[in-house]
Coordinates of C-alpha atoms and ligand atoms in Angstrom, one line a residue:
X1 CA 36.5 4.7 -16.2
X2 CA 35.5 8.3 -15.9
X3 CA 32.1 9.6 -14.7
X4 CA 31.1 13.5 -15.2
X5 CA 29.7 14.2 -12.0
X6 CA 27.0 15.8 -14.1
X7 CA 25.4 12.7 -14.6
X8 CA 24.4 12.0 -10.6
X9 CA 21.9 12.0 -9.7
X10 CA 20.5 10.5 -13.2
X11 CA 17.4 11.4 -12.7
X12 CA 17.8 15.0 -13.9
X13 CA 17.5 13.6 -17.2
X14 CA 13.5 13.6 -16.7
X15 CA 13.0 16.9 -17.2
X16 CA 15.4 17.3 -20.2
X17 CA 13.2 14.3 -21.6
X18 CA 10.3 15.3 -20.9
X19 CA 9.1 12.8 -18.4
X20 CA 6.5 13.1 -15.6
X21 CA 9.3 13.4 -12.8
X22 CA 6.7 11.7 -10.5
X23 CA 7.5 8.4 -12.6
X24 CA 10.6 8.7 -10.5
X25 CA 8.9 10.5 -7.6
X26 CA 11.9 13.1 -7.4
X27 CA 9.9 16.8 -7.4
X28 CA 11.9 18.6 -10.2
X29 CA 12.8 21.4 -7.6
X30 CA 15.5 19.5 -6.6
X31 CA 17.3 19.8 -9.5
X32 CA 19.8 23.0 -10.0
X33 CA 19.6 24.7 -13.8
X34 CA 22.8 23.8 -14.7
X35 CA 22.1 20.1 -14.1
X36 CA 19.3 20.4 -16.1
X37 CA 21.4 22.2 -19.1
X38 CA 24.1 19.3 -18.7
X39 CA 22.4 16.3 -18.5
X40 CA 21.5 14.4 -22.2
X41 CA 20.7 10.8 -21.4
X42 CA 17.5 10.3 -23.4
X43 CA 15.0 8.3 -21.4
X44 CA 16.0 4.6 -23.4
X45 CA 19.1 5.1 -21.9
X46 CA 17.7 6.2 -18.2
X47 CA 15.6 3.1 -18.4
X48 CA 18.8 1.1 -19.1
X49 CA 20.9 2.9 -16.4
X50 CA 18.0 2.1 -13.4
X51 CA 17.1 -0.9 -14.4
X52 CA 20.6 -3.0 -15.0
X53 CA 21.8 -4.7 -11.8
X54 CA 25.3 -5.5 -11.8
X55 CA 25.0 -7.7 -8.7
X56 CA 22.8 -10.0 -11.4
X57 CA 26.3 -10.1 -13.7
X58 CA 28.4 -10.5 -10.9
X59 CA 25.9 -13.4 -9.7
X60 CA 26.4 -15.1 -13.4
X61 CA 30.2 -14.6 -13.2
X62 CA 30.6 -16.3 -9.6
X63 CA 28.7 -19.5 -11.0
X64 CA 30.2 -19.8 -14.7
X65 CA 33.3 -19.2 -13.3
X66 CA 33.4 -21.8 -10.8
X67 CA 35.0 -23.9 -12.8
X68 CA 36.7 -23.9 -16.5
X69 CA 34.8 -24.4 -19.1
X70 CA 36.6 -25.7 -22.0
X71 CA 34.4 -26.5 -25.3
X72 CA 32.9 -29.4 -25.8
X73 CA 33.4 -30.4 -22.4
X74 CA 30.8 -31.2 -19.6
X75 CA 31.7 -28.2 -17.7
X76 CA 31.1 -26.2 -20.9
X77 CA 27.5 -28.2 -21.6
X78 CA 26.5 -26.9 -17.9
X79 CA 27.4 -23.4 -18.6
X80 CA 24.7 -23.5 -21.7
X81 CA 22.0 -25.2 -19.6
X82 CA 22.4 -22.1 -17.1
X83 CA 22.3 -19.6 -19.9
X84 CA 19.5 -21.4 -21.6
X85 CA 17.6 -21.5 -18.3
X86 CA 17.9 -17.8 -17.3
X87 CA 17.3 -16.4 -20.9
X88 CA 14.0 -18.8 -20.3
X89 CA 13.1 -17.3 -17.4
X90 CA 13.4 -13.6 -18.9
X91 CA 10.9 -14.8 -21.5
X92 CA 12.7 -15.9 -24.3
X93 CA 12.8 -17.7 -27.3
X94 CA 15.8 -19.9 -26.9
X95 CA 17.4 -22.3 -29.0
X96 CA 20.5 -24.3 -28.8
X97 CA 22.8 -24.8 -31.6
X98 CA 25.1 -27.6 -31.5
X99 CA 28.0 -28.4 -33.8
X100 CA 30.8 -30.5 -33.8
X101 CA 34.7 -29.2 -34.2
X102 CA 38.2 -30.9 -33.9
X103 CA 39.7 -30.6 -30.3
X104 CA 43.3 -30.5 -30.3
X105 CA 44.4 -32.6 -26.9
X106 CA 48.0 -31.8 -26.0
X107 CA 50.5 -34.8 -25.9
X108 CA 51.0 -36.5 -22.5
X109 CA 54.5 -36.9 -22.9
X110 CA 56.6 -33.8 -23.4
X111 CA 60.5 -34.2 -23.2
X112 CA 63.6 -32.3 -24.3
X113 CA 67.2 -33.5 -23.2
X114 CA 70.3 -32.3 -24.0
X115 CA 73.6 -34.8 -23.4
X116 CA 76.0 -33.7 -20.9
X117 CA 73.6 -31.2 -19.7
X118 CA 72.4 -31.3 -16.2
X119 CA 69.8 -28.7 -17.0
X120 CA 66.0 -30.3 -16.4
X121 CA 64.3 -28.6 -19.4
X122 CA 60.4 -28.0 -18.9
X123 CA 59.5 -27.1 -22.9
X124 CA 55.6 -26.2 -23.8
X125 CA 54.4 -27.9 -26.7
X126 CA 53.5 -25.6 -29.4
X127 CA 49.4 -26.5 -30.1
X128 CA 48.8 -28.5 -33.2
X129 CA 52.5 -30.0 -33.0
X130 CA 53.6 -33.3 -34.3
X131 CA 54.3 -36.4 -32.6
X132 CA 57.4 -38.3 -32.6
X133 CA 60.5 -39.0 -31.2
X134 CA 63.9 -37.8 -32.7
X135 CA 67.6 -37.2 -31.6
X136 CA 70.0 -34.9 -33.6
X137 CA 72.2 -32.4 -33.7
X138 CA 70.8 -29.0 -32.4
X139 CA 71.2 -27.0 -35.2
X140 CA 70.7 -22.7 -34.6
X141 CA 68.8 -21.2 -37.3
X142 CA 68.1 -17.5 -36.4
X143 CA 64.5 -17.0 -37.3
X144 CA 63.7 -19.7 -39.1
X145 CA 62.5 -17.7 -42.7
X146 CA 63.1 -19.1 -45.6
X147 CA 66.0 -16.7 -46.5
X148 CA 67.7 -18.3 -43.0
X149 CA 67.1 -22.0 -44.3
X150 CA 68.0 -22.0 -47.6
X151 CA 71.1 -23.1 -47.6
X152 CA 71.3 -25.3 -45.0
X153 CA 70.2 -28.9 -44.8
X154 CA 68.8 -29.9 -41.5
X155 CA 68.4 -33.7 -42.4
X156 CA 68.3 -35.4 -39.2
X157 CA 68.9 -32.6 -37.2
X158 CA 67.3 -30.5 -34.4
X159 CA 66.1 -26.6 -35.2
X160 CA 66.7 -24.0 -32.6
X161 CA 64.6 -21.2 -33.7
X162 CA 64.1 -17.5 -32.2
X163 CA 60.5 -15.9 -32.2
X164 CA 59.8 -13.3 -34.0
X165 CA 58.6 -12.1 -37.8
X166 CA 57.1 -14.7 -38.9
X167 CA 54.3 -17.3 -37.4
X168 CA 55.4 -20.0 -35.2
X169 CA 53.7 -22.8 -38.2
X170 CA 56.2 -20.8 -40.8
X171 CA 59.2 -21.8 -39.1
X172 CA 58.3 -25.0 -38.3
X173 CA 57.4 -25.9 -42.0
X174 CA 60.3 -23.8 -43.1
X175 CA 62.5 -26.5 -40.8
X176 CA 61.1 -29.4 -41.7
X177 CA 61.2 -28.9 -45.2
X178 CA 65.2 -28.6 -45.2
X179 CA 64.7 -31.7 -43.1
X180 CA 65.0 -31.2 -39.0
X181 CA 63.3 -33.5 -37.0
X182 CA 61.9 -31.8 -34.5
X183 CA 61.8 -27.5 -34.2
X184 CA 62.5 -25.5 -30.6
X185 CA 61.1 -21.7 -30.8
X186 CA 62.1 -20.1 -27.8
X187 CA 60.8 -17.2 -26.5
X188 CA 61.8 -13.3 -27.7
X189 CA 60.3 -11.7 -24.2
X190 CA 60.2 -12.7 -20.9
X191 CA 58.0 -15.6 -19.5
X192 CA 56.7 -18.7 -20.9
X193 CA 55.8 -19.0 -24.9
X194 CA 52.6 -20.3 -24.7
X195 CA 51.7 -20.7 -28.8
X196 CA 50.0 -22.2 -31.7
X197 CA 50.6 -23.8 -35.0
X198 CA 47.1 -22.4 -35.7
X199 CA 45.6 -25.7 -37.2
X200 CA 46.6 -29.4 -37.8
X201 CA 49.0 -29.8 -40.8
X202 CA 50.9 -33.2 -41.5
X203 CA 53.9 -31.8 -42.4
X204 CA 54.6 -30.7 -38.8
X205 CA 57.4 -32.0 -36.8
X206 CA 57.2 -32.2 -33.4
X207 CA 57.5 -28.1 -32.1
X208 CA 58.6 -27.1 -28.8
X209 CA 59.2 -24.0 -27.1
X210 CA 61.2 -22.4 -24.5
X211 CA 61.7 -19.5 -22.6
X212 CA 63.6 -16.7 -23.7
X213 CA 66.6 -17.2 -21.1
X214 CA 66.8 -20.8 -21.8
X215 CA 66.5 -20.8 -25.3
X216 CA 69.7 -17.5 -25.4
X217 CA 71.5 -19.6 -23.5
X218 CA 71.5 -22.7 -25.8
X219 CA 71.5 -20.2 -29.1
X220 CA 74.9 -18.5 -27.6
X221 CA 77.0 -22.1 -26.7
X222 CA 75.8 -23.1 -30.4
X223 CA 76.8 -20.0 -31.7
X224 CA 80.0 -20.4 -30.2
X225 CA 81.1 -23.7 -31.8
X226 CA 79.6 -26.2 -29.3
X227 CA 77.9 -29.0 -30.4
X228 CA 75.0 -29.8 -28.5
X229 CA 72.8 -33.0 -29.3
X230 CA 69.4 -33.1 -28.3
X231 CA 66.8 -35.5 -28.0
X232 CA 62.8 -34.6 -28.3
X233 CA 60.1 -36.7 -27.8
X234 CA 56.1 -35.6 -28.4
X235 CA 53.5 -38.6 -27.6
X236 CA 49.7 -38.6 -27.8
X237 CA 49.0 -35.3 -29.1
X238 CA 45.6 -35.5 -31.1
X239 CA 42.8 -34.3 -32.7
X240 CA 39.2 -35.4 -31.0
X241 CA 35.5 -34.8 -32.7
X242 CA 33.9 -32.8 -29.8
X243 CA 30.4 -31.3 -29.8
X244 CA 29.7 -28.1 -28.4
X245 CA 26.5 -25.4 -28.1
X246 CA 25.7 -22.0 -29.1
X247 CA 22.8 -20.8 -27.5
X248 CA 20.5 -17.9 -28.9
X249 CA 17.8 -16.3 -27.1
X250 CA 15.4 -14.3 -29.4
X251 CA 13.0 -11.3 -29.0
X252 CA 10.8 -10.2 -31.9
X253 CA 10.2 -6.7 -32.6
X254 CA 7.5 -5.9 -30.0
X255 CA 5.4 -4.3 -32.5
X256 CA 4.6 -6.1 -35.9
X257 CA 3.4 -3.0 -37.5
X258 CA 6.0 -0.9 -36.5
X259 CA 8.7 -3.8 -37.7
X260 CA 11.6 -2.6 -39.1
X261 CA 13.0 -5.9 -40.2
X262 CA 16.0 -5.5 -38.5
X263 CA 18.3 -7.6 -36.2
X264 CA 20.7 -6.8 -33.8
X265 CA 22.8 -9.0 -32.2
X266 CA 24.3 -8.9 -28.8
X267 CA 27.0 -11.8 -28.3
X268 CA 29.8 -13.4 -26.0
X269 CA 31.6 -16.6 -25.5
X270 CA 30.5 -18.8 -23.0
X271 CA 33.3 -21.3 -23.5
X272 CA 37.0 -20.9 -21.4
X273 CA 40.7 -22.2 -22.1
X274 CA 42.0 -25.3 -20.1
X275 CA 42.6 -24.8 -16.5
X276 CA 41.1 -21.2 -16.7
X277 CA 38.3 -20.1 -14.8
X278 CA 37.6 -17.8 -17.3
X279 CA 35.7 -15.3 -14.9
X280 CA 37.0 -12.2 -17.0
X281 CA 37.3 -14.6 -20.5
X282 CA 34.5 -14.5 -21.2
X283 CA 32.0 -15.1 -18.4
X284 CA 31.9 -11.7 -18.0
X285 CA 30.8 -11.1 -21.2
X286 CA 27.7 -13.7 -21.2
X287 CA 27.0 -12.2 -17.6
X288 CA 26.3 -9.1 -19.2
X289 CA 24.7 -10.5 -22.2
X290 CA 22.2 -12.2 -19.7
X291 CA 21.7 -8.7 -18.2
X292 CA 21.0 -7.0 -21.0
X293 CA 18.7 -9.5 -22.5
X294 CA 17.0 -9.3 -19.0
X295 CA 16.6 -5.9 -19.3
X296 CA 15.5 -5.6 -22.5
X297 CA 13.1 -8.2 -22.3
X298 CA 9.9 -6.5 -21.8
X299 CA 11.2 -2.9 -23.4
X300 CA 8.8 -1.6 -26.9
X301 CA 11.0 -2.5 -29.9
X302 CA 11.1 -2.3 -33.9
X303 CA 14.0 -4.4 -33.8
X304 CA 15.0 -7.7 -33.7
X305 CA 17.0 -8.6 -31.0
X306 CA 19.1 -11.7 -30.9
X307 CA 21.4 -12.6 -27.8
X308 CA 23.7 -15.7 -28.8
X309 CA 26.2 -17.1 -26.5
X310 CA 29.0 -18.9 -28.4
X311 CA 30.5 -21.9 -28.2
X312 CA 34.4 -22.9 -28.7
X313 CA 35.3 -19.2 -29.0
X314 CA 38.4 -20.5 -28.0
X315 CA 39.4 -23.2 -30.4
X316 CA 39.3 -20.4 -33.4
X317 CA 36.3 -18.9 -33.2
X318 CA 34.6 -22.1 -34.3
X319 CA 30.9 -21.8 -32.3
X320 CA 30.3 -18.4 -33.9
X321 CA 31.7 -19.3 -37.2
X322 CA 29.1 -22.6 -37.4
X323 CA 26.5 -19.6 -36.0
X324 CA 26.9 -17.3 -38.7
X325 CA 27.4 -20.3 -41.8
X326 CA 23.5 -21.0 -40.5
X327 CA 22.4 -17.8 -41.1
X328 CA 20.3 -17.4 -44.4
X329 CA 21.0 -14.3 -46.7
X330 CA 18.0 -12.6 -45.4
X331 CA 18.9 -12.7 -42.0
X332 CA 22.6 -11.3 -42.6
X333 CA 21.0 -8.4 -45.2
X334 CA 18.2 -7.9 -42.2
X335 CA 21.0 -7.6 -39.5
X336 CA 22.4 -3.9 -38.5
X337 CA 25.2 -4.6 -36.0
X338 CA 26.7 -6.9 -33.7
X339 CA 28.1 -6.0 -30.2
X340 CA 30.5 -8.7 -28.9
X341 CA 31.1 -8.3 -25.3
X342 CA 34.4 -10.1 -24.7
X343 CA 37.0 -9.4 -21.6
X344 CA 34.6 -6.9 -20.2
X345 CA 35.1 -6.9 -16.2
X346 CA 38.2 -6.7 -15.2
X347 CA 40.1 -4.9 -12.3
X348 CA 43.5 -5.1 -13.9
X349 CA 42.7 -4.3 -17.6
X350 CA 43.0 -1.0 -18.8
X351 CA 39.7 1.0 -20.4
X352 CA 37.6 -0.1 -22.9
X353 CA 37.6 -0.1 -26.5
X354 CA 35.7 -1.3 -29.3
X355 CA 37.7 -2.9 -32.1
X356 CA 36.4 -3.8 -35.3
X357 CA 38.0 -6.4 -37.6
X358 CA 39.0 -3.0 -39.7
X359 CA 40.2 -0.7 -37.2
X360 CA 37.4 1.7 -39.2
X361 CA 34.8 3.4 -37.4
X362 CA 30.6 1.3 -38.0
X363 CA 27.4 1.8 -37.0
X364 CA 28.5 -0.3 -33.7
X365 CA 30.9 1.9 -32.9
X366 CA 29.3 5.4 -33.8
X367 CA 25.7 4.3 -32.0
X368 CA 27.8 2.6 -29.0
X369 CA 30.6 6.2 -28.9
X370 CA 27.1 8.3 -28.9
X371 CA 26.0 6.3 -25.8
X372 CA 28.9 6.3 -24.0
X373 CA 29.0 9.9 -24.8
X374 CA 25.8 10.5 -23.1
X375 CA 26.3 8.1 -20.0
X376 CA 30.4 9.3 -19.5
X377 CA 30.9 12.7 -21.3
X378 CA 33.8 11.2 -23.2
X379 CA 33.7 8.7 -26.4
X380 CA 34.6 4.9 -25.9
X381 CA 37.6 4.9 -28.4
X382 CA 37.7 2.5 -31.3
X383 CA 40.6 0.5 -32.9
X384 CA 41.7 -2.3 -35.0
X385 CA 41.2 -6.1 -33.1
X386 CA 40.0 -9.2 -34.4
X387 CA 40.5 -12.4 -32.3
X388 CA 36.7 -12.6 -30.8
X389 CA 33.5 -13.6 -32.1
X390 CA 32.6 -10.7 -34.5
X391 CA 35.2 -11.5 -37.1
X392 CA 32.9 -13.8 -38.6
X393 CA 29.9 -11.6 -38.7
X394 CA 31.9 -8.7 -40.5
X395 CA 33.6 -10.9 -42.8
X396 CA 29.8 -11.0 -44.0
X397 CA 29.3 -7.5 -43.8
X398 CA 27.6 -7.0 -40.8
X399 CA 28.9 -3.9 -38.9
X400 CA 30.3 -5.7 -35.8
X401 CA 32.8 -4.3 -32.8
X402 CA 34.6 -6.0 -29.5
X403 CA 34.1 -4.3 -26.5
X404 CA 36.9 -5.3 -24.1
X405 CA 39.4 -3.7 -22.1
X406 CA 43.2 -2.7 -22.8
X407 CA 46.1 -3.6 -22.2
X408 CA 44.8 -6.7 -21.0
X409 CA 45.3 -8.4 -17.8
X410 CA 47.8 -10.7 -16.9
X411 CA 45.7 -13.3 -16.0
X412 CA 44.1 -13.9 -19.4
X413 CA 43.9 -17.4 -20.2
X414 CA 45.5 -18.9 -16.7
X415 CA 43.8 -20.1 -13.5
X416 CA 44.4 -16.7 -11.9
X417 CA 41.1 -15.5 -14.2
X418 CA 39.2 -15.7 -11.6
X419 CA 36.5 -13.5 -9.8
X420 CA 38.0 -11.8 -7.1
X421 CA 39.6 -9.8 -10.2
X422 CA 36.3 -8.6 -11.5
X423 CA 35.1 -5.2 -11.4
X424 CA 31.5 -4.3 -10.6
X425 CA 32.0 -0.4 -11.9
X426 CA 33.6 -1.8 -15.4
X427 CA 31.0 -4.5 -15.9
X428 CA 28.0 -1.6 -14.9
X429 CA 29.9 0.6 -17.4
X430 CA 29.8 -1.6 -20.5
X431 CA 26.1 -3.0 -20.0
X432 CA 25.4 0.9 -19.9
X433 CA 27.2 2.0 -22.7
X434 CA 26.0 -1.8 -24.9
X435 CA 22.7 -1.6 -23.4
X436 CA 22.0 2.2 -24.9
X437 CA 23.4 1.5 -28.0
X438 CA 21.1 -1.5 -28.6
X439 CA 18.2 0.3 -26.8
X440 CA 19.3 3.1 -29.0
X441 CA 19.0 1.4 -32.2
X442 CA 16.1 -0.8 -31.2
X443 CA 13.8 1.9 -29.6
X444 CA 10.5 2.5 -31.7
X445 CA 11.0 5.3 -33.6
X446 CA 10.3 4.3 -37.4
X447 CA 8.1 3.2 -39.2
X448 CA 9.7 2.2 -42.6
X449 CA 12.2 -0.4 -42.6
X450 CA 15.6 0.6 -43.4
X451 CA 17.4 -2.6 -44.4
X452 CA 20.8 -1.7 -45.9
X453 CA 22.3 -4.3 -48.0
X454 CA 26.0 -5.0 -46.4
X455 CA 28.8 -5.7 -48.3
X456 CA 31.1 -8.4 -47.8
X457 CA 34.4 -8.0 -46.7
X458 CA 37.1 -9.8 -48.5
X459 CA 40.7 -10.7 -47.4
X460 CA 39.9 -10.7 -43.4
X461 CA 42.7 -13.0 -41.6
X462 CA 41.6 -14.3 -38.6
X463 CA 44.1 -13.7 -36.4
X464 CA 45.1 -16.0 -33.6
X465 CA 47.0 -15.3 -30.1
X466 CA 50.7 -16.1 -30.0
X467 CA 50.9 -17.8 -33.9
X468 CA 54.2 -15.1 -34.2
Ligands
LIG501 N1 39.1 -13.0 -25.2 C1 40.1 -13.4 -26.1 C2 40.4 -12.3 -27.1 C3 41.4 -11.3 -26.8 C4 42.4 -11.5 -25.9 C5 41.4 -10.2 -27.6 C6 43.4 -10.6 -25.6 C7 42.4 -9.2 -27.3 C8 43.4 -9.4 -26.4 C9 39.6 -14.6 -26.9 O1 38.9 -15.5 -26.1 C10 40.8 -15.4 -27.4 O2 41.6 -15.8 -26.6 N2 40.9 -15.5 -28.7 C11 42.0 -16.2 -29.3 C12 41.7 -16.2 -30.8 C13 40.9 -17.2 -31.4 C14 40.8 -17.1 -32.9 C15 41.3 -18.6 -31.0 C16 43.3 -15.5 -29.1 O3 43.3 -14.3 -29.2 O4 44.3 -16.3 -29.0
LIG502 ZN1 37.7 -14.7 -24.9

């Protein structure tokens, strides 16, 4: 993150805005011209830069992130009282959503044996695999397209299948449609391949997967003429009716005369992956939605503001897609943008960006690259990223952007996402940047409502991690 050291001390901004300086009892003499020339924060976004403590988000990280939270969950359930208590105490209007979803549970046996091996295999099993048992022939079938399949019959066999090209459910179908009885996709990079069929589908066979050096080694002894014969055996995988919560904490345009109809939404998911803390994914995006809604709470608005923490983020986006179903017409016409704070803290990410489901520029990113304009001297870059919680709310046509770091770090989604890799200056930077944007938008400065019909988009694929 880069700060122009124009911008200390902050306060310089009073005089280009006009303010008494003794509201911040710093005598204007202090000030040097050139500060004065420089500095452009309006006084919305001063008020935003005094008043958000990051100690508060770091607070709300260290207790969400005590333990994982996965949806549906008790663990999860405690982590929307808290939310629902501290949006309470800042004075809002909250309500608690809940919604029931499938929840895939893994199998609890997981085995892959080769005769005359002495290797110990430790395959993952792919999420949404089938169950079964089955011995065969371990058959090597490149990449597992249709072109590589089609003239082979895998009746009774065993598919070894490289990543790559196509998703993970693709080549498991394309297998078990010539036949196999059970699919291994092993790993194109280094490291464990930690994937998903996407959804439950009956036609799956049970799907394994190995690591890259593992899964060459078997590929090259098959390709060499040896026979290999497996056996594979998936137990007690499952699907499991689970209820979890969003919670949405409302604040009504602060003036009814001066109400432009409007809504904006500020979100994050308060949900976490098995055996992840989830301190970076995504306490520390609810942390700073807590913040924000805490410093916005008493601030003069024409605007709607809605905060919504969403549940089972994790299990395909399923809290905010229930969220956004609910919504009536009016509300999605009457809504201007969505900020989704996702990924937002930490140490060993790279620098933010804001990624809408298009990779086109919106009013989220325009108002939110203005503000970080103003805070940093340089323009939070956008791009192209689905994979959060404001996919659903453009695929209605609400202008909607993620705000999350890049690269990413290499803890997300283990049990190394944990707070000691959170960063206070990253969190402070994104509630600054977020916070003026909404404060930006939500300020009182009209009088007539401008409520622009949005457009819905058509053709938007949800994407999901590691389907390819
Ligand atoms: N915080 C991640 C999103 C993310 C991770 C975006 C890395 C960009 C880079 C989110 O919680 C997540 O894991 N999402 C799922 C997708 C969802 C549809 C299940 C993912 O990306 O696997
Ligand atoms: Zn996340």
């Amino acid at each position: 993150m880069k700060r122009y050291p124009f911008r200390k001390p902050l306060l310089s901004v009073a005089l280009v805005a006009g303010l008494a300086t003794s509201t911040f009892g710093i005598p204007s003499s202090s000030f040097a011209a050139s500060q004065v020339e420089t500095s452009v924060l309006t006084k919305e976004d001063q008020k935003i830069v005094q008043s958000v403590n990051v100690n508060n988000i770091y607070s709300h990280i260290s207790r969400l992130s005590s333990q994982p939270r996965v949806a549906g969950t008790p663990a999860e359930y405690n982590a929307v009282q808290y939310i629902q208590q501290k949006f309470s105490s800042y004075g809002y209007n909250v309500q608690i959503q809940p919604f029931t979803f499938e929840a895939y549970v893994p199998p609890t046996t997981l085995s892959l044996d080769i005769k005359d091996d002495n290797t110990k295999y430790t395959p993952q099993a792919l999420t949404y695999t089938g169950n079964g048992q089955a011995t065969g022939e371990l058959q090597y079938v490149g990449l597992g397209t249709e072109n590589d399949v089609k003239d082979l019959d895998l009746t009774g066999k065993i598919a070894l299948i490289e990543r790559g090209n196509i998703s993970f459910a693709e080549k498991v179908l394309n297998a078990a449609k010539k036949g196999a009885e059970a699919v291994i996709i092993y790993n194109n990079e280094d490291g464990e391949l930690n994937g998903t069929l996407g959804g439950a589908n009956d036609a799956y066979v049970p799907a394994l997967s190995l690591p890259k050096d593992v899964g060459e080694k078997l590929a090259k002894k098959l390709q060499d003429g040896e026979t290999l014969n497996a056996e594979v055996a998936v137990e007690g995988s499952k699907l499991e009716t689970r209820t979890s919560h969003n919670v949405i904490a409302t604040k009504k345009a602060s003036n009814q005369k001066k109400d432009t109809g409007e809504i904006v939404f500020v979100g994050a998911h308060h949900d976490s992956v098995e055996g992840a803390p989830g301190a970076n994914d995504d306490a520390s995006g609810v942390a700073v939605t807590l913040e924000l809604a805490r410093v916005m709470a008493k601030a003069k608005t024409d605007t709607e503001l809605r905060f919504v923490t969403f549940g089972a983020e994790e299990n395909g986006l399923i809290g905010s897609t229930k969220y956004v179903d609910s919504l009536g017409q009016n509300d999605i016409f009457r809504t201007r943008a969505m900020f989704q704070l996702d990924m937002v803290g930490s140490k060993d990410a790279g620098d933010l960006v804001m990624n809408t489901v298009s990779g086109q520029p919106n009013t989220v990113t325009d108002i939110a690259g203005d503000a970080s304009e103003r805070l940093n001297g340089e323009r939070t870059p956008y791009g192209q990223g689905d994979r959060s919680d404001h996919v659903p709310f453009a695929e209605v046509g609400i202008p909607s952007a993620l705000f999350i770091h890049e690269p990413t770090e290499p803890w997300y989604h283990t049990p190394d996402d944990t707070i000691d890799k959170i960063s206070k200056e990253k969190l402070q930077d994104v509630a600054e940047i977020v916070g003026a944007g909404v404060y930006d938008i939500a300020k009182i400065d009209r009088v007539t409502p401008n409520v622009k019909k949005p457009k819905p988009m058509k053709n938007v694929s949800k994407e999901v991690q590691d389907v390819k």
